[in-house]
Amino acid sequence: MITDRRVFDEDFVPRQLQHRGDEMSVLAWAFHPAARRDPARNVLVHGPSGVGKTVLVRHALERLREGADVPTAFVECMGRSTAAILREILDDLGVDVAANTPTADLEVQLRERVDRPTIVVLDEADGLPELDVLRYLVEADDVAIVPICHDAPDWLARTDDVVRQEFSGPSSRELPLSRYSVNELANILEARAENGLRHDAVDREQLETIADRVAGVARFGIQSLRAAAEIAAEREHTAIRSPDVRDSFERARRRIRAANLDSLPFHHHVLYEIIRRGEVMTSPEIHERYEAIADDVYRGRDQTPIGERSRRNKLQKLRDYDLIDWDGENKYREFWVRDETLQSPIEVNAPVDEM
DNA sequence: ATTCCACGGGAATCGGTGGCAA
DNA sequence: TTGCCACCGATTCCCGTGGAAT
């Protein structure tokens, strides 16, 4: 059924971007001056997750570089320090810096080594730790800044006047990306099917069903199509049938969650299992349970149990990853796992019994 | 009105890594 | 080679905030 697995990979970049023509024009307008050694423009790219913000900007940069030699940097900001981000920008621009260069020196390097129009993309700019990076980039004259974030007003509100000024002038634009319509996403899935599935494995109506069900989130739609093909193959269908599509969403969502859980360290797994085995729990119950089993669970490991404050951070992370959720406030906040059947792959041998 | 307490931002701290200069 | 410095990621410590209980 599946003829090319890579087509469904998370980081697969299709040759042709569909339904983003207007957006590509905006980026071309912003980037193109750099090809003539004129300053490029700032673009604030924003929109909900899973709509292809990163892929879009990467595409635009590739287009630009096909026709011109423009220095560019593309940095993942989430969870990185100011120094780490500056370091990677310099690295992308071909400047060698030592791993322990002080942050202040990095800033000087940035200003001195940028001697012609340059484009710096800050992916996941919601996660920018401080404003320092932005100020440094604003002060470096020839640098155009392209932050990618979820919520533009919110992002701008958290910056300062200097940065806001930079993004409100005529030499900058906001570029909102919306979710795909059912028809658009179905077209995108059709292209994936043509490249990655056997001919006639899926029909248009089924693709539209998937596109509708995933509410325009491309990432989820692509994983669902993949799951539908797998399920059809397991059931020895020669093509995807409606029941296969119906059962694909659960598998896709579950797979995304399992991958998320897999990527987290041990502490998260302990907390996840405590919540999963305890039905619905409140914070004090979770902490109490943690204290009770911590000695046993961590015995023989090189890690030691963590304090309450850290546990709160881990719980937040588990929620960000769609693994748990909660409702309510204070000690009445209740926690539960999103999928009871998803167990931690790590053996957290907490006693199952009494709470 | 006062007390209790979970929350979550931010500063301080710790152990480890890697340049660099004496 | 040795000591020093800056960084990093993870964690703990500290504390203001605000809702609920008393």
CSV table of C-alpha atoms (C1' of nucleotides) in Angstrom, one decimal:
chain,number,residue,atom,x,y,z
A,1,MET,CA,0.0,0.0,0.0
A,2,ILE,CA,2.7,2.4,1.0
A,3,THR,CA,5.3,2.8,-1.7
A,4,ASP,CA,7.4,5.5,-0.2
A,5,ARG,CA,7.5,5.9,3.6
A,6,ARG,CA,9.5,9.1,3.6
A,7,VAL,CA,6.6,11.1,2.1
A,8,PHE,CA,4.9,10.8,5.5
A,9,ASP,CA,7.9,11.8,7.6
A,10,GLU,CA,7.5,14.8,9.9
A,11,ASP,CA,10.4,16.7,8.2
A,12,PHE,CA,9.5,15.8,4.6
A,13,VAL,CA,9.5,18.9,2.4
A,14,PRO,CA,7.4,18.6,-0.7
A,15,ARG,CA,8.9,19.9,-4.0
A,16,GLN,CA,5.9,22.1,-4.6
A,17,LEU,CA,4.0,24.1,-1.9
A,18,GLN,CA,0.3,24.2,-2.5
A,19,HIS,CA,-2.1,27.0,-1.6
A,20,ARG,CA,0.6,29.3,-0.2
A,21,GLY,CA,1.1,31.4,-3.3
A,22,ASP,CA,0.1,34.7,-1.7
A,23,GLU,CA,2.2,34.0,1.3
A,24,MET,CA,5.2,33.1,-0.9
A,25,SER,CA,4.8,36.4,-2.7
A,26,VAL,CA,5.0,38.3,0.5
A,27,LEU,CA,8.2,36.5,1.5
A,28,ALA,CA,9.6,37.1,-2.0
A,29,TRP,CA,8.8,40.8,-1.6
A,30,ALA,CA,10.6,40.8,1.7
A,31,PHE,CA,13.6,38.8,0.7
A,32,HIS,CA,14.3,39.8,-2.8
A,33,PRO,CA,16.0,43.1,-2.2
A,34,ALA,CA,18.8,41.2,-0.5
A,35,ALA,CA,19.7,39.7,-3.9
A,36,ARG,CA,20.5,43.2,-5.1
A,37,ARG,CA,22.4,44.0,-1.9
A,38,ASP,CA,19.6,46.1,-0.6
A,39,PRO,CA,18.3,45.5,2.9
A,40,ALA,CA,15.7,42.8,3.1
A,41,ARG,CA,12.5,43.4,5.1
A,42,ASN,CA,11.2,42.0,8.4
A,43,VAL,CA,8.3,39.6,8.3
A,44,LEU,CA,6.4,38.4,11.4
A,45,VAL,CA,5.0,35.0,10.4
A,46,HIS,CA,2.3,33.7,12.7
A,47,GLY,CA,-0.5,31.1,12.8
A,48,PRO,CA,-1.7,28.0,14.7
A,49,SER,CA,0.5,24.9,14.9
A,50,GLY,CA,0.5,22.4,12.1
A,51,VAL,CA,-0.2,24.8,9.3
A,52,GLY,CA,3.2,24.8,7.7
A,53,LYS,CA,4.9,28.0,8.9
A,54,THR,CA,8.3,26.5,9.1
A,55,VAL,CA,8.0,24.7,5.7
A,56,LEU,CA,6.8,27.9,4.1
A,57,VAL,CA,9.8,30.0,5.2
A,58,ARG,CA,12.3,27.3,4.4
A,59,HIS,CA,10.8,27.1,0.9
A,60,ALA,CA,11.1,30.9,0.5
A,61,LEU,CA,14.7,30.8,1.6
A,62,GLU,CA,15.5,28.0,-0.8
A,63,ARG,CA,13.9,30.0,-3.7
A,64,LEU,CA,16.0,33.0,-2.8
A,65,ARG,CA,19.2,31.1,-2.7
A,66,GLU,CA,18.6,29.5,-6.0
A,67,GLY,CA,19.0,32.8,-7.7
A,68,ALA,CA,21.3,34.7,-5.4
A,69,ASP,CA,24.0,34.4,-2.8
A,70,VAL,CA,22.4,35.8,0.3
A,71,PRO,CA,23.6,35.0,3.8
A,72,THR,CA,20.8,33.4,5.9
A,73,ALA,CA,20.4,31.8,9.3
A,74,PHE,CA,17.6,29.6,10.5
A,75,VAL,CA,17.4,29.1,14.2
A,76,GLU,CA,15.1,27.0,16.4
A,77,CYS,CA,14.6,29.2,19.5
A,78,MET,CA,12.4,27.0,21.8
A,79,GLY,CA,14.3,26.2,24.9
A,80,ARG,CA,17.6,27.8,23.9
A,81,SER,CA,19.5,30.5,25.7
A,82,THR,CA,20.3,33.9,24.2
A,83,ALA,CA,24.0,32.8,23.8
A,84,ALA,CA,23.1,29.5,22.1
A,85,ILE,CA,20.9,31.3,19.6
A,86,LEU,CA,23.5,33.9,18.8
A,87,ARG,CA,26.1,31.2,18.5
A,88,GLU,CA,23.9,29.3,16.0
A,89,ILE,CA,23.2,32.4,14.0
A,90,LEU,CA,26.9,33.1,13.7
A,91,ASP,CA,27.6,29.5,12.8
A,92,ASP,CA,24.9,29.6,10.0
A,93,LEU,CA,26.6,32.7,8.7
A,94,GLY,CA,29.9,31.0,8.5
A,95,VAL,CA,31.5,32.7,11.5
A,96,ASP,CA,33.6,30.4,13.8
A,97,VAL,CA,33.1,31.1,17.5
A,98,ALA,CA,34.4,29.2,20.5
A,99,ALA,CA,31.9,27.4,22.6
A,100,ASN,CA,32.7,29.6,25.6
A,101,THR,CA,32.8,33.0,24.0
A,102,PRO,CA,31.0,35.5,26.3
A,103,THR,CA,27.6,36.7,25.1
A,104,ALA,CA,28.8,40.3,24.8
A,105,ASP,CA,31.5,39.2,22.4
A,106,LEU,CA,29.0,37.3,20.3
A,107,GLU,CA,27.0,40.4,19.9
A,108,VAL,CA,30.1,42.4,18.8
A,109,GLN,CA,30.9,39.6,16.3
A,110,LEU,CA,27.4,39.7,15.0
A,111,ARG,CA,27.6,43.4,14.3
A,112,GLU,CA,31.1,43.3,12.8
A,113,ARG,CA,30.8,40.3,10.6
A,114,VAL,CA,27.5,41.2,9.0
A,115,ASP,CA,28.6,43.4,6.2
A,116,ARG,CA,25.8,42.9,3.7
A,117,PRO,CA,22.0,42.3,3.8
A,118,THR,CA,21.3,39.1,5.8
A,119,ILE,CA,18.1,37.2,6.7
A,120,VAL,CA,17.8,35.7,10.2
A,121,VAL,CA,14.8,33.4,10.8
A,122,LEU,CA,13.8,32.8,14.4
A,123,ASP,CA,11.6,29.6,14.4
A,124,GLU,CA,9.4,29.0,17.5
A,125,ALA,CA,10.0,32.6,18.5
A,126,ASP,CA,7.4,32.2,21.2
A,127,GLY,CA,10.1,30.4,23.1
A,128,LEU,CA,12.6,33.2,22.9
A,129,PRO,CA,14.0,33.5,26.4
A,130,GLU,CA,14.7,37.2,26.6
A,131,LEU,CA,14.6,40.2,24.3
A,132,ASP,CA,18.4,40.4,24.1
A,133,VAL,CA,18.6,38.4,20.8
A,134,LEU,CA,16.0,40.7,19.2
A,135,ARG,CA,17.8,43.9,20.3
A,136,TYR,CA,21.1,42.7,19.0
A,137,LEU,CA,19.5,41.8,15.7
A,138,VAL,CA,17.7,45.1,15.5
A,139,GLU,CA,21.0,47.0,16.1
A,140,ALA,CA,22.8,45.1,13.4
A,141,ASP,CA,21.7,47.2,10.4
A,142,ASP,CA,21.8,44.8,7.6
A,143,VAL,CA,19.8,42.1,9.3
A,144,ALA,CA,16.2,41.4,8.4
A,145,ILE,CA,14.4,39.5,11.2
A,146,VAL,CA,11.8,36.8,10.4
A,147,PRO,CA,10.2,35.6,13.7
A,148,ILE,CA,7.8,32.6,13.4
A,149,CYS,CA,5.3,32.5,16.3
A,150,HIS,CA,1.8,31.4,17.1
A,151,ASP,CA,0.1,34.6,18.2
A,152,ALA,CA,1.5,37.9,16.8
A,153,PRO,CA,-0.3,40.4,19.1
A,154,ASP,CA,0.8,38.4,22.1
A,155,TRP,CA,4.3,38.1,20.8
A,156,LEU,CA,4.6,41.8,20.1
A,157,ALA,CA,3.1,42.6,23.5
A,158,ARG,CA,6.0,40.8,25.2
A,159,THR,CA,8.6,42.7,23.3
A,160,ASP,CA,9.7,46.3,23.9
A,161,ASP,CA,9.2,49.6,22.0
A,162,VAL,CA,12.4,49.3,20.0
A,163,VAL,CA,11.4,45.9,18.6
A,164,ARG,CA,7.8,46.9,18.0
A,165,GLN,CA,9.0,50.0,16.2
A,166,GLU,CA,11.0,47.7,14.0
A,167,PHE,CA,8.0,45.7,13.1
A,168,SER,CA,5.6,48.5,12.5
A,169,GLY,CA,7.4,50.4,9.8
A,170,PRO,CA,6.9,50.2,6.0
A,171,SER,CA,10.0,47.9,5.8
A,172,SER,CA,8.2,45.1,7.5
A,173,ARG,CA,5.0,43.0,7.3
A,174,GLU,CA,2.9,40.6,9.3
A,175,LEU,CA,2.2,37.4,7.6
A,176,PRO,CA,-0.7,35.4,9.1
A,177,LEU,CA,-1.1,31.8,8.0
A,178,SER,CA,-4.6,30.3,8.5
A,179,ARG,CA,-5.6,26.7,8.7
A,180,TYR,CA,-6.1,25.0,5.4
A,181,SER,CA,-9.7,24.6,4.1
A,182,VAL,CA,-11.0,21.1,3.6
A,183,ASN,CA,-10.5,21.4,-0.1
A,184,GLU,CA,-6.9,22.7,0.2
A,185,LEU,CA,-5.8,20.1,2.6
A,186,ALA,CA,-7.4,17.4,0.5
A,187,ASN,CA,-5.3,18.6,-2.4
A,188,ILE,CA,-2.1,18.4,-0.2
A,189,LEU,CA,-3.0,14.9,0.9
A,190,GLU,CA,-3.7,13.9,-2.7
A,191,ALA,CA,-0.2,15.0,-3.7
A,192,ARG,CA,1.3,12.9,-0.8
A,193,ALA,CA,-0.8,10.0,-1.9
A,194,GLU,CA,0.4,10.2,-5.4
A,195,ASN,CA,4.0,10.2,-4.2
A,196,GLY,CA,3.8,7.7,-1.4
A,197,LEU,CA,0.9,5.3,-2.0
A,198,ARG,CA,0.1,2.8,-4.6
A,199,HIS,CA,-2.0,4.1,-7.5
A,200,ASP,CA,-5.7,4.3,-6.6
A,201,ALA,CA,-5.2,3.4,-3.0
A,202,VAL,CA,-7.4,6.2,-1.9
A,203,ASP,CA,-10.2,8.3,-3.4
A,204,ARG,CA,-10.9,12.0,-3.3
A,205,GLU,CA,-13.9,11.6,-1.0
A,206,GLN,CA,-11.8,9.8,1.6
A,207,LEU,CA,-9.1,12.5,1.5
A,208,GLU,CA,-11.8,15.1,2.1
A,209,THR,CA,-13.1,13.1,5.0
A,210,ILE,CA,-9.6,13.2,6.5
A,211,ALA,CA,-9.1,16.8,5.8
A,212,ASP,CA,-12.4,17.7,7.4
A,213,ARG,CA,-11.8,15.6,10.5
A,214,VAL,CA,-8.4,17.0,11.3
A,215,ALA,CA,-9.7,20.6,11.0
A,216,GLY,CA,-7.0,21.9,8.6
A,217,VAL,CA,-4.0,20.7,10.6
A,218,ALA,CA,-1.7,19.4,7.9
A,219,ARG,CA,0.5,17.4,10.3
A,220,PHE,CA,-2.4,15.4,11.7
A,221,GLY,CA,-3.9,14.9,8.3
A,222,ILE,CA,-0.7,13.4,6.8
A,223,GLN,CA,-0.3,11.0,9.7
A,224,SER,CA,-3.9,10.0,9.4
A,225,LEU,CA,-3.5,9.2,5.8
A,226,ARG,CA,-0.5,7.1,6.6
A,227,ALA,CA,-2.4,5.3,9.3
A,228,ALA,CA,-5.3,4.6,7.0
A,229,ALA,CA,-3.0,3.0,4.5
A,230,GLU,CA,-1.4,0.9,7.1
A,231,ILE,CA,-4.7,-0.3,8.5
A,232,ALA,CA,-5.9,-1.1,5.0
A,233,ALA,CA,-2.8,-3.2,4.4
A,234,GLU,CA,-3.3,-5.0,7.7
A,235,ARG,CA,-6.8,-5.9,6.8
A,236,GLU,CA,-5.7,-7.0,3.4
A,237,HIS,CA,-7.8,-4.5,1.5
A,238,THR,CA,-6.5,-3.7,-1.9
A,239,ALA,CA,-7.4,-0.1,-1.4
A,240,ILE,CA,-8.3,2.1,1.6
A,241,ARG,CA,-11.9,1.7,2.6
A,242,SER,CA,-14.1,3.9,4.8
A,243,PRO,CA,-13.7,1.9,8.0
A,244,ASP,CA,-9.9,2.1,7.5
A,245,VAL,CA,-10.2,5.9,7.4
A,246,ARG,CA,-12.5,5.9,10.4
A,247,ASP,CA,-10.0,4.0,12.5
A,248,SER,CA,-7.0,6.0,11.2
A,249,PHE,CA,-7.4,9.1,13.4
A,250,GLU,CA,-7.1,7.2,16.6
A,251,ARG,CA,-3.9,5.6,15.5
A,252,ALA,CA,-2.4,8.8,14.2
A,253,ARG,CA,-3.2,10.7,17.3
A,254,ARG,CA,-1.9,7.9,19.4
A,255,ARG,CA,1.3,7.7,17.4
A,256,ILE,CA,1.9,11.4,17.8
A,257,ARG,CA,1.4,11.1,21.6
A,258,ALA,CA,3.5,8.0,21.9
A,259,ALA,CA,6.4,9.7,20.1
A,260,ASN,CA,6.0,12.7,22.4
A,261,LEU,CA,6.1,10.6,25.5
A,262,ASP,CA,9.1,8.6,24.2
A,263,SER,CA,11.1,11.8,23.7
A,264,LEU,CA,10.8,12.8,27.4
A,265,PRO,CA,13.2,11.9,30.2
A,266,PHE,CA,12.6,9.6,33.2
A,267,HIS,CA,11.1,12.1,35.6
A,268,HIS,CA,8.2,12.8,33.2
A,269,HIS,CA,7.5,9.1,32.9
A,270,VAL,CA,7.2,8.7,36.6
A,271,LEU,CA,4.7,11.5,36.9
A,272,TYR,CA,2.8,10.3,33.8
A,273,GLU,CA,2.4,6.8,35.2
A,274,ILE,CA,1.3,8.2,38.6
A,275,ILE,CA,-1.5,10.1,36.9
A,276,ARG,CA,-2.4,7.3,34.5
A,277,ARG,CA,-2.7,4.7,37.3
A,278,GLY,CA,-4.6,7.0,39.6
A,279,GLU,CA,-7.6,8.0,37.4
A,280,VAL,CA,-8.3,11.6,38.2
A,281,MET,CA,-5.9,13.1,40.7
A,282,THR,CA,-5.3,16.5,42.5
A,283,SER,CA,-1.8,18.1,42.9
A,284,PRO,CA,-1.4,17.1,46.6
A,285,GLU,CA,-2.3,13.5,45.7
A,286,ILE,CA,0.2,13.4,43.0
A,287,HIS,CA,3.0,14.8,45.2
A,288,GLU,CA,2.1,12.5,48.0
A,289,ARG,CA,2.1,9.5,45.7
A,290,TYR,CA,5.5,10.7,44.2
A,291,GLU,CA,7.1,10.9,47.7
A,292,ALA,CA,5.7,7.5,48.6
A,293,ILE,CA,7.2,5.7,45.6
A,294,ALA,CA,10.2,7.8,44.7
A,295,ASP,CA,12.7,5.8,46.7
A,296,ASP,CA,11.7,2.6,45.0
A,297,VAL,CA,11.3,3.9,41.5
A,298,TYR,CA,14.6,5.7,41.4
A,299,ARG,CA,16.7,3.0,43.1
A,300,GLY,CA,19.5,1.8,40.9
A,301,ARG,CA,19.2,4.7,38.6
A,302,ASP,CA,21.7,7.5,38.2
A,303,GLN,CA,19.0,10.1,38.7
A,304,THR,CA,17.5,11.2,42.0
A,305,PRO,CA,13.9,12.3,42.7
A,306,ILE,CA,13.1,15.9,42.1
A,307,GLY,CA,11.4,18.6,44.2
A,308,GLU,CA,7.9,19.9,43.9
A,309,ARG,CA,8.7,22.9,41.9
A,310,SER,CA,10.4,20.8,39.2
A,311,ARG,CA,7.5,18.4,39.2
A,312,ARG,CA,5.2,21.4,38.4
A,313,ASN,CA,7.4,22.1,35.4
A,314,LYS,CA,7.3,18.5,34.2
A,315,LEU,CA,3.5,18.4,34.5
A,316,GLN,CA,3.4,21.6,32.3
A,317,LYS,CA,5.6,19.8,29.8
A,318,LEU,CA,3.4,16.7,29.8
A,319,ARG,CA,0.4,19.0,29.1
A,320,ASP,CA,2.2,20.8,26.3
A,321,TYR,CA,2.8,17.4,24.7
A,322,ASP,CA,-0.9,16.5,24.8
A,323,LEU,CA,-0.2,13.6,27.2
A,324,ILE,CA,-2.1,14.9,30.2
A,325,ASP,CA,-4.6,17.6,30.9
A,326,TRP,CA,-6.1,19.3,33.9
A,327,ASP,CA,-9.0,21.5,34.9
A,328,GLY,CA,-9.6,23.7,37.9
A,329,GLU,CA,-7.5,25.7,40.2
A,330,ASN,CA,-5.5,25.5,43.5
A,331,LYS,CA,-5.7,22.2,45.3
A,332,TYR,CA,-8.9,21.4,43.4
A,333,ARG,CA,-7.1,21.2,40.1
A,334,GLU,CA,-7.7,17.7,38.7
A,335,PHE,CA,-5.2,15.9,36.4
A,336,TRP,CA,-5.8,13.0,34.0
A,337,VAL,CA,-4.1,11.4,31.1
A,338,ARG,CA,-5.4,11.9,27.6
A,339,ASP,CA,-5.1,8.3,26.7
A,340,GLU,CA,-5.5,5.7,29.4
A,341,THR,CA,-4.2,3.0,27.1
A,342,LEU,CA,-0.9,4.7,26.4
A,343,GLN,CA,1.6,3.4,28.9
A,344,SER,CA,5.1,4.6,29.6
A,345,PRO,CA,7.6,2.4,27.7
A,346,ILE,CA,9.9,2.8,30.7
A,347,GLU,CA,9.1,0.3,33.5
A,348,VAL,CA,7.9,2.5,36.3
A,349,ASN,CA,7.2,-0.2,38.8
A,350,ALA,CA,5.0,1.8,41.1
A,351,PRO,CA,2.7,-0.3,43.2
A,352,VAL,CA,-0.6,-0.3,41.4
A,353,ASP,CA,-2.7,-0.7,44.5
A,354,GLU,CA,-4.2,1.7,47.1
A,355,MET,CA,-4.2,5.4,46.6
B,1,DA,C1',-10.7,39.8,57.3
B,2,DT,C1',-7.4,36.6,57.7
B,3,DT,C1',-5.2,32.3,56.7
B,4,DC,C1',-3.9,28.7,53.7
B,5,DC,C1',-1.8,26.9,49.7
B,6,DA,C1',-0.9,25.7,44.7
B,7,DC,C1',0.9,28.2,41.1
B,8,DG,C1',4.5,29.9,38.3
B,9,DG,C1',8.2,33.6,37.3
B,10,DG,C1',12.7,34.5,38.2
B,11,DA,C1',17.3,34.2,40.6
B,12,DA,C1',20.7,31.3,42.5
B,13,DT,C1',23.2,27.1,42.5
B,14,DC,C1',25.3,22.8,40.9
B,15,DG,C1',27.9,19.6,38.1
B,16,DG,C1',29.9,19.2,33.7
B,17,DT,C1',32.2,20.8,29.2
B,18,DG,C1',35.4,23.1,26.6
B,19,DG,C1',38.5,26.9,25.1
B,20,DC,C1',42.6,29.4,26.4
B,21,DA,C1',46.6,31.2,28.5
B,22,DA,C1',50.4,30.6,31.7
C,1,DT,C1',49.5,20.2,32.0
C,2,DT,C1',47.0,23.1,35.1
C,3,DG,C1',44.0,26.5,36.5
C,4,DC,C1',40.6,29.8,35.1
C,5,DC,C1',36.6,31.4,33.0
C,6,DA,C1',32.1,31.3,30.6
C,7,DC,C1',28.7,28.5,29.2
C,8,DC,C1',24.7,25.2,29.6
C,9,DG,C1',21.0,22.5,31.3
C,10,DA,C1',18.7,21.0,35.3
C,11,DT,C1',17.3,21.9,39.7
C,12,DT,C1',16.2,24.2,43.8
C,13,DC,C1',15.1,28.3,46.4
C,14,DC,C1',12.4,32.4,47.0
C,15,DC,C1',8.4,34.9,46.8
C,16,DG,C1',4.3,37.6,45.0
C,17,DT,C1',-0.4,36.3,43.4
C,18,DG,C1',-5.0,35.0,43.8
C,19,DG,C1',-8.8,31.8,44.9
C,20,DA,C1',-10.9,29.1,48.7
C,21,DA,C1',-11.5,28.0,53.4
C,22,DT,C1',-12.1,29.5,58.0
